[in-house]
Short mmCIF file of C-alpha atoms in Angstrom, two decimals:
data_model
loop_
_atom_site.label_atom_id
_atom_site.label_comp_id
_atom_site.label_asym_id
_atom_site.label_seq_id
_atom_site.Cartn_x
_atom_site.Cartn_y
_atom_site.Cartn_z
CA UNK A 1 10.53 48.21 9.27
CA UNK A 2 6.69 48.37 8.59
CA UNK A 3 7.71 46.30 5.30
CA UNK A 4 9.87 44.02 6.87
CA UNK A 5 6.63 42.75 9.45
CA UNK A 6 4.24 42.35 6.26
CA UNK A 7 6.47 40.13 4.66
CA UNK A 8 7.03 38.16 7.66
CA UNK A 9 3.15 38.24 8.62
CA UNK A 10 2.80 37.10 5.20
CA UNK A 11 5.02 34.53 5.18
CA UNK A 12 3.83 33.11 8.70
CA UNK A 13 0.11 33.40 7.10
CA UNK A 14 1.22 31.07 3.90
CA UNK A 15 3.21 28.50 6.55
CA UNK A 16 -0.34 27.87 8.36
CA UNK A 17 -2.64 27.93 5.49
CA UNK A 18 -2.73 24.50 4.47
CA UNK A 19 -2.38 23.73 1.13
CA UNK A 20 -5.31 21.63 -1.13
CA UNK A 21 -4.01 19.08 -3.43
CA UNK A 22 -7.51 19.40 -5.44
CA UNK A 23 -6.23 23.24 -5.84
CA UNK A 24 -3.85 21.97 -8.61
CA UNK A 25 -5.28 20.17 -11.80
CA UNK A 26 -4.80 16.45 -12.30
CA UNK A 27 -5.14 15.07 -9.48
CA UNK A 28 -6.08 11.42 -9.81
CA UNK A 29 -5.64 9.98 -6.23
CA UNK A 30 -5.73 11.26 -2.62
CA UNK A 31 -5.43 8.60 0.32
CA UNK A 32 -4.99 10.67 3.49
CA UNK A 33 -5.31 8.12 6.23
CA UNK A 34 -5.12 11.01 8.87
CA UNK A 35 -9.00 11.83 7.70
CA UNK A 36 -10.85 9.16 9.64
CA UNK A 37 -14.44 10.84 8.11
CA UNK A 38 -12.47 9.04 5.20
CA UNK A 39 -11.53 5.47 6.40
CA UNK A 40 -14.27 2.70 7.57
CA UNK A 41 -13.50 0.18 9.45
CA UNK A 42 -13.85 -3.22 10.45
CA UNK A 43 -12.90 -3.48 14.09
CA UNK A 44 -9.26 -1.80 14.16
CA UNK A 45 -8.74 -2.99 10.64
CA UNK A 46 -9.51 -0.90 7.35
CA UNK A 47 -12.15 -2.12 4.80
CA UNK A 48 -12.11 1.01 2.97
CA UNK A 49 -9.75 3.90 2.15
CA UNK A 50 -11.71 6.42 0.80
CA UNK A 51 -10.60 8.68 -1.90
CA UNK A 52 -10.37 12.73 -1.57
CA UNK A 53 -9.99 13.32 -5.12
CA UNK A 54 -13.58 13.69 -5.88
CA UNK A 55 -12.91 10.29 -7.89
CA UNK A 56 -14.27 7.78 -6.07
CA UNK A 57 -11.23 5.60 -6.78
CA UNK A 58 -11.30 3.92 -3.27
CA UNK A 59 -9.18 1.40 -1.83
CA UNK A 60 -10.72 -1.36 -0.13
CA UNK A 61 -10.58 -5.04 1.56
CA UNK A 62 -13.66 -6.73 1.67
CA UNK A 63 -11.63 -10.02 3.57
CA UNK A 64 -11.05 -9.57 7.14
CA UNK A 65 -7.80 -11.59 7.40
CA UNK A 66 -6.61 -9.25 4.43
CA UNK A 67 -7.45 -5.67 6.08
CA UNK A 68 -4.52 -3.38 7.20
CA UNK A 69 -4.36 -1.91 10.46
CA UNK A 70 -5.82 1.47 11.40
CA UNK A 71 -3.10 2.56 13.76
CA UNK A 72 -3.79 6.11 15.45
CA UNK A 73 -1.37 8.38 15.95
CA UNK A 74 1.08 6.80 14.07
CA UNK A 75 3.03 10.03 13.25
CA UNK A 76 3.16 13.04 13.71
CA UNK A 77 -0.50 12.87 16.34
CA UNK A 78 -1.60 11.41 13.36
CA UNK A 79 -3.48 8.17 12.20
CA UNK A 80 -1.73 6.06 9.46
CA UNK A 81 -2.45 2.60 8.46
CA UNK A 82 -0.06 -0.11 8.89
CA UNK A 83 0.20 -3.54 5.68
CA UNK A 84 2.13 -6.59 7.11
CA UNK A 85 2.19 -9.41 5.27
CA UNK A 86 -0.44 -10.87 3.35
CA UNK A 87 -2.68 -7.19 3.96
CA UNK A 88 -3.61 -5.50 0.63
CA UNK A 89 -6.11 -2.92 -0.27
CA UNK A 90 -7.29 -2.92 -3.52
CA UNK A 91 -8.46 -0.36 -6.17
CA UNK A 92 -8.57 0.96 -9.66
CA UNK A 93 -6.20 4.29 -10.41
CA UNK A 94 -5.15 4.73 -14.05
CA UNK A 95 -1.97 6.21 -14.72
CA UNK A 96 -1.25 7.25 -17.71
CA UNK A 97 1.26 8.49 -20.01
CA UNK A 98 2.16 10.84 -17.54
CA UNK A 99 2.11 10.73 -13.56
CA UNK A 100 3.33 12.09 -10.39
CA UNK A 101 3.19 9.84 -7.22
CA UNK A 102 3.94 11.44 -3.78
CA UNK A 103 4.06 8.57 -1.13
CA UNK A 104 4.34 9.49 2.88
CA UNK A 105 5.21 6.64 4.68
CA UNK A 106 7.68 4.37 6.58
CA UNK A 107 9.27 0.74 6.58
CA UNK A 108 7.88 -0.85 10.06
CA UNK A 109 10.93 -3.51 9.86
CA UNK A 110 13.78 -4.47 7.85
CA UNK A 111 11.81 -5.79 5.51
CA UNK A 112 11.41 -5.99 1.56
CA UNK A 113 7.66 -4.95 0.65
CA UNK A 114 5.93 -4.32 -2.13
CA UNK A 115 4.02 -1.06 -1.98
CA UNK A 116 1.93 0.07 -5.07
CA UNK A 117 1.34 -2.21 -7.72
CA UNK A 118 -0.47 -2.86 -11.40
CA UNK A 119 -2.45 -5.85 -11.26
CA UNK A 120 -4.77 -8.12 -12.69
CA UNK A 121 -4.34 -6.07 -16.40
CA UNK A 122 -0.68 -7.82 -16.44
CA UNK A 123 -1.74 -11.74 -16.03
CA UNK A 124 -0.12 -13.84 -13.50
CA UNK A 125 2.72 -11.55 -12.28
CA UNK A 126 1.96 -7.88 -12.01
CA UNK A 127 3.92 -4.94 -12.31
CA UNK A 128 5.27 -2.92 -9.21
CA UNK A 129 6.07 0.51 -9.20
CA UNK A 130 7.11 0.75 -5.71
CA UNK A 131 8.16 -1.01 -3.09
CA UNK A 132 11.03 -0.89 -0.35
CA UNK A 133 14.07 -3.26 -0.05
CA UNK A 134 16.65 -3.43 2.67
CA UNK A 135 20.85 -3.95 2.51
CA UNK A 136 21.94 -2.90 5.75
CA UNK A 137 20.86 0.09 7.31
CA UNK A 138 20.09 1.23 3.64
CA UNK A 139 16.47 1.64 2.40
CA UNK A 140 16.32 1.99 -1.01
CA UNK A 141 12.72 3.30 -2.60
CA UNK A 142 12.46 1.55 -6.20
CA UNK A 143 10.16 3.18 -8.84
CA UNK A 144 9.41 0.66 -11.41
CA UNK A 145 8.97 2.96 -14.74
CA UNK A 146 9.75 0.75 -18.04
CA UNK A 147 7.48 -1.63 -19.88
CA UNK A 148 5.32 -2.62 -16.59
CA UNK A 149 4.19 -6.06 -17.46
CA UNK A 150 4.88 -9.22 -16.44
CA UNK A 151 8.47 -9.92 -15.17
CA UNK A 152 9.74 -6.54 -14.74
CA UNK A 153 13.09 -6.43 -14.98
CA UNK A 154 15.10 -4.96 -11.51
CA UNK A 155 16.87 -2.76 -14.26
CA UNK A 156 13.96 -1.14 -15.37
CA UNK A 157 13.53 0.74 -12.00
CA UNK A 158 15.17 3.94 -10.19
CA UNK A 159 16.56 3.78 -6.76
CA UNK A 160 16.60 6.21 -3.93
CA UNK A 161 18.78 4.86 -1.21
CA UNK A 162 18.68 6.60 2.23
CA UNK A 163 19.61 5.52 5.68
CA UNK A 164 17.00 8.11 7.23
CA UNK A 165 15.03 6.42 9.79
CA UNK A 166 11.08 6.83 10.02
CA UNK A 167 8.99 8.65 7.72
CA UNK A 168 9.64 10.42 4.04
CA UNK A 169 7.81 12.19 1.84
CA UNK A 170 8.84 10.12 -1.61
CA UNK A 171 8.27 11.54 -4.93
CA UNK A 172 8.24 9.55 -8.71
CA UNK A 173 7.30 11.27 -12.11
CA UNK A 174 7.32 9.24 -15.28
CA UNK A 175 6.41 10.49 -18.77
CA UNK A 176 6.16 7.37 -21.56
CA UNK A 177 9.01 7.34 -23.52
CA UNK A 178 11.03 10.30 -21.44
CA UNK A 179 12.85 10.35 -18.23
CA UNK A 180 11.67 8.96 -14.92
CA UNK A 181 12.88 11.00 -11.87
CA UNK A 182 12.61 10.29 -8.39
CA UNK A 183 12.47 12.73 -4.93
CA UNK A 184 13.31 12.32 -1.54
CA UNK A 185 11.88 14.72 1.03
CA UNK A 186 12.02 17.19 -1.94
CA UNK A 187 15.34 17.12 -3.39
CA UNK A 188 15.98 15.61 -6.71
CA UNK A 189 17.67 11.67 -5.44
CA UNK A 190 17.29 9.70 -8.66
CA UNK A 191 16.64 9.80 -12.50
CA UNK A 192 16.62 7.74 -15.68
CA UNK A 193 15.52 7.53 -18.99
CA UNK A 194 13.14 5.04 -19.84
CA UNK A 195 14.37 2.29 -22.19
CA UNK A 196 10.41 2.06 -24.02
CA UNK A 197 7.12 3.71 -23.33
CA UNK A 198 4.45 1.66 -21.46
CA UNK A 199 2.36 -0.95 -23.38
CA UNK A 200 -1.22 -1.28 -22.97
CA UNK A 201 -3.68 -0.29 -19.68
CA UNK A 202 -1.37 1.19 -16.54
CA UNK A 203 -3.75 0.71 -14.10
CA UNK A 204 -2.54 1.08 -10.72
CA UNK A 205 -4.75 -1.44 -8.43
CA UNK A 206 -2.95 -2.52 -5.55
CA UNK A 207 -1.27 -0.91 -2.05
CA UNK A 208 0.73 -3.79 -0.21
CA UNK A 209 1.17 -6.24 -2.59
CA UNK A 210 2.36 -7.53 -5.74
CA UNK A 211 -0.78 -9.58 -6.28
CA UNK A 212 -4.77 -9.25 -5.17
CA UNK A 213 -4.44 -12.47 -3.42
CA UNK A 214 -1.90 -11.03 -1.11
CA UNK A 215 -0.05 -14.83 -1.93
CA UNK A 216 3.37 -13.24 -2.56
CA UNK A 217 4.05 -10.08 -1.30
CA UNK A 218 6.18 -9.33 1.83
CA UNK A 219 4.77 -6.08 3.55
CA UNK A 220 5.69 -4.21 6.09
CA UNK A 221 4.79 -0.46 5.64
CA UNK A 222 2.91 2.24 7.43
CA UNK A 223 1.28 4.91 4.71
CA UNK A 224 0.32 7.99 6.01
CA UNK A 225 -0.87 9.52 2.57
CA UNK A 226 -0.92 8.88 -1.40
CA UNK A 227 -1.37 11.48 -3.76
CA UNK A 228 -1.05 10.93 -7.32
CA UNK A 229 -1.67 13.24 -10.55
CA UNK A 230 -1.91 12.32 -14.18
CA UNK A 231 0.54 14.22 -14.89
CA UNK A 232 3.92 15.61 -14.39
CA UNK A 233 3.86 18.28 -11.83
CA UNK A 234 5.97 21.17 -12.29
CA UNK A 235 8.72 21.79 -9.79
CA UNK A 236 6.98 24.49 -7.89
CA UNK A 237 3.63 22.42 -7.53
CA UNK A 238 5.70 19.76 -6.47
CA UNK A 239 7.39 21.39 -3.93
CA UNK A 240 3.96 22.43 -2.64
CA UNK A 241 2.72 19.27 -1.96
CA UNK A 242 5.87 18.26 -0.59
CA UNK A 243 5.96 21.05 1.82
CA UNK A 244 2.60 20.34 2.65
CA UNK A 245 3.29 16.95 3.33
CA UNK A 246 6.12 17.85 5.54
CA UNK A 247 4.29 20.05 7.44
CA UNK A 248 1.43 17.51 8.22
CA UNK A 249 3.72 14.65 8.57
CA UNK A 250 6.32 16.26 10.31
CA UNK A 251 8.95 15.26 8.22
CA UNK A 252 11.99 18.17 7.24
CA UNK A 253 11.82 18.90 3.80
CA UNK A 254 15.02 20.40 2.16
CA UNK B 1 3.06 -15.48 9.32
CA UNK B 2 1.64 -19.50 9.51
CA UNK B 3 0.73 -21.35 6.67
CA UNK B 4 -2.22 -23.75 6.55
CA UNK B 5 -3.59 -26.63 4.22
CA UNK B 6 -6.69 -28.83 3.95
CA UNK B 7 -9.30 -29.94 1.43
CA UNK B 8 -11.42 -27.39 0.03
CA UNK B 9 -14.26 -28.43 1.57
CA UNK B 10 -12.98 -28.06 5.14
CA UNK B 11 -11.32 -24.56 4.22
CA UNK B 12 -15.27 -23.28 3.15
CA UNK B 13 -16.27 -25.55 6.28
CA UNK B 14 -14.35 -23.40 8.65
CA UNK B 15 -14.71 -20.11 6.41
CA UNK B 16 -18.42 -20.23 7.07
CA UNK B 17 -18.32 -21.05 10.68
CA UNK B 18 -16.01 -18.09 11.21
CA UNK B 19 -18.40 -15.65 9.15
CA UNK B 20 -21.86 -17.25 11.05
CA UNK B 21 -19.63 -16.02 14.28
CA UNK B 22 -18.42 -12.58 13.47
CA UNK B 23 -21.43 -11.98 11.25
CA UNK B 24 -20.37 -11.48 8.10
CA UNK B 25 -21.10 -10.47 5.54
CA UNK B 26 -21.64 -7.16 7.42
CA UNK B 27 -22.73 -3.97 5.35
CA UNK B 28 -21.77 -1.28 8.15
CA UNK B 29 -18.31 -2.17 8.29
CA UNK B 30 -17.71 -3.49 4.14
CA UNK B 31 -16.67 -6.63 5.18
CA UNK B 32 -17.72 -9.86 2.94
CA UNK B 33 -15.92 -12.48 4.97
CA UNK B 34 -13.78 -13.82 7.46
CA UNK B 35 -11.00 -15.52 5.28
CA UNK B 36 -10.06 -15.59 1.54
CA UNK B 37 -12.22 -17.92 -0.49
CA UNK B 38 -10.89 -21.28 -1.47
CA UNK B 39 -10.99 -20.41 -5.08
CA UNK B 40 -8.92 -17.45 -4.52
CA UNK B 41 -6.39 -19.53 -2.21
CA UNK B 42 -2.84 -21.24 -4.62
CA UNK B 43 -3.72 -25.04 -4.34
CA UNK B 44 -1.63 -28.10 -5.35
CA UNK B 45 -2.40 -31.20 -7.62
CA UNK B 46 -3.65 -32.98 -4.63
CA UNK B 47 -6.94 -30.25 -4.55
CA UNK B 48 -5.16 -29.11 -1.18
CA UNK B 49 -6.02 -24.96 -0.91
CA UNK B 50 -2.72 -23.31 1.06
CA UNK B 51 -3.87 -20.36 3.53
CA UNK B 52 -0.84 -17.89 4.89
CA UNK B 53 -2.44 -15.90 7.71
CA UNK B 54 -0.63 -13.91 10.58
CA UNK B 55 -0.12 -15.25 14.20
CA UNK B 56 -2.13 -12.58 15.41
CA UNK B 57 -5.14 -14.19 13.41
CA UNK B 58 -5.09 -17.01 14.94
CA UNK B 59 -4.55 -16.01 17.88
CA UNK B 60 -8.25 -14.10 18.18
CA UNK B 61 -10.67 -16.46 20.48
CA UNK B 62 -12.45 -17.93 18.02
CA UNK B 63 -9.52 -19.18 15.57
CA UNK B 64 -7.39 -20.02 18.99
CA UNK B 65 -10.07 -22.11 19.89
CA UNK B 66 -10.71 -24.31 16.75
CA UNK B 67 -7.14 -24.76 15.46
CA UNK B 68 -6.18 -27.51 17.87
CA UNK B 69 -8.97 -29.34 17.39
CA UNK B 70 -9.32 -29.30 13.30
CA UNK B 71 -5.15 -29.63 13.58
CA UNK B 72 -5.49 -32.70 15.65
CA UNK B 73 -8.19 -34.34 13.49
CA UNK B 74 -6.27 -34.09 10.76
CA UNK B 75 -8.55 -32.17 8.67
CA UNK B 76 -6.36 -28.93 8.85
CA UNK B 77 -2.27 -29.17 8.86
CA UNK B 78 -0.22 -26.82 9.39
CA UNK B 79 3.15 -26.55 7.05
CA UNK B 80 6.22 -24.16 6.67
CA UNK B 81 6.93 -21.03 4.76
CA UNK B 82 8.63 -23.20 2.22
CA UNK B 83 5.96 -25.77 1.54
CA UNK B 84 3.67 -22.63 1.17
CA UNK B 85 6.33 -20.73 -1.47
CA UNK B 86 6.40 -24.06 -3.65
CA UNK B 87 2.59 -23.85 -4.61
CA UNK B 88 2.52 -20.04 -5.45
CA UNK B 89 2.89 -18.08 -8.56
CA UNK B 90 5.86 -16.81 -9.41
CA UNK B 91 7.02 -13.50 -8.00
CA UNK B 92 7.74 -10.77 -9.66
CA UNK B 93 10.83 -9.75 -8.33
CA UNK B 94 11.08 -12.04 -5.20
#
């Protein structure tokens, strides 16, 4: 019996402490737009999106017409920030041969919208490597993860399709030249070789677009929080984050 | 979303009136500017610059107040999603 309370003390103890994603190496990016210590703004609007990685790797708007929305408590009691169209933050993350992305965040409408994005390193048409589109009631989550250049090919991409309303915790890892795998809310949803290994600079620089001029890009997102690592995250520190990320966000993770 | 065009000139015209009002460029709150700058805007052969800006934009006092006025002059006209689309880059997906 005495046993049986320590391991469920224990357990409750590891539920509440809350996990660090600096605690696990790599870690390129961490947008947490719950932190407002980490988010200036302009009014209700967001001119900066400060990073927690200890990289400096900020996202900003220096435009007013192109600043997202701070909204508060957007989920969860928590503050997220909300891209409609022609609203783009921009920055400088570089990816890699090797990445993890964990996204937390939500379609606001029925809308196609471009999420993350390569830019101004790919000429007139940058590369995505996420963004939501819409057939139905079915969301599908694209990872772009071949050659990410200019025209990027919708077969160069994985899909996870859900029909789950609100928030997810969404999950891409890509290794040049090796498979490309995609999560939803934990759980293994989509994988796929990649056809070549990247060319050149990856160099993620936009959230909300497909281009720094905002000219093109449907949007219409909340993010809650972006963490990214340069490198392929094994499944147990994956599920970590994820769980974390759950936990924050309130969103079930199976 | 509405879509906008004029010369240049007027564009930077209005830019600067709207920064002189909200004072910008404002260091406290990392804010440059009110609008895009006409370089950074898609423009036709005509030297036309094409601005696509929410409703709720314009709708703030100060833009309310000067679009019917620069709209009636002539010196700002407003056009459709599809005269916007024709002078942009391509998309990368669409």
């Amino acid at each position: 019996m005495t046993i049986t309370r320590l391991t469920a003390a224990r357990r409750l103890r590891e539920q509440n402490v809350s996990f660090d994603p600096r605690s696990l190496s790599g870690l390129a990016l961490w947008l947490d737009a719950s932190d407002s210590s980490a988010v200036t703004l302009n009014g209700t609007t967001v001119s900066e999106w400060r990073d927690k990685s200890g990289n400096a790797r900020h996202a900003s708007q220096s435009t007013a017409a192109r600043q997202p929305t701070y909204t508060t408590a957007g989920q969860n009691s928590r503050n997220v920030i909300t891209f409609a169209s022609g609203r783009v933050l921009t920055m400088s993350v570089p990816l890699g041969p090797a990445f993890t992305i964990l996204l937390v965040a939500t379609p606001s409408t029925q809308a196609n919208s471009y999420i993350l994005a390569c830019g101004a390193s790919f000429g007139s048409s940058p590369a995505i490597i996420s963004r939501f589109t819409f057939s139905g009631v079915v969301r599908d989550w694209e990872f772009y993860h071949d050659d990410m250049r200019n025209n990027v090919s919708t077969t160069d991409r994985i899909q996870i399709a859900t029909t789950q309303a609100g928030y997810s915790v969404v999950g891409a890892t890509h290794i040049d030249g090796g498979s490309v795998f995609g999560y939803l809310n934990g759980p293994q949803a989509a994988t796929k070789a990649t056809a070549a290994s990247f060319a050149g600079d990856k160099t993620m620089t936009l959230i909300g677009a497909s281009n720094a001029a905002a000219t093109t890009n449907p949007a219409a997102f909340n993010i809650a929080e972006l963490i990214i690592y340069s490198r392929v995250l094994s499944a147990t520190e994956r599920g970590r984050v994820t769980r974390q990320l759950g936990r924050r966000w309130n969103i079930t993770i199976t | 979303m509405r879509y906008f065009r004029s010369t240049a000139a007027v564009y930077e015209s209005i830019r600067s009136q709207l920064d002189a009002a909200w004072g910008y460029p404002n260091a406290e709150t990392k804010t440059e500017t009110a609008l895009p700058a006409a370089h950074e805007l898609p423009a036709d052969a005509h030297d036309r610059v094409y601005l696509a800006i929410s409703a709720e934009y314009c709708d703030y006092i100060l833009p309310s107040q000067m679009l019917p006025e620069l709209l009636a002059s002539g010196a700002v006209e407003e056009i459709d999603a599809a005269v916007y689309a024709a002078v942009l880059p391509p998309s990368p997906l669409g």
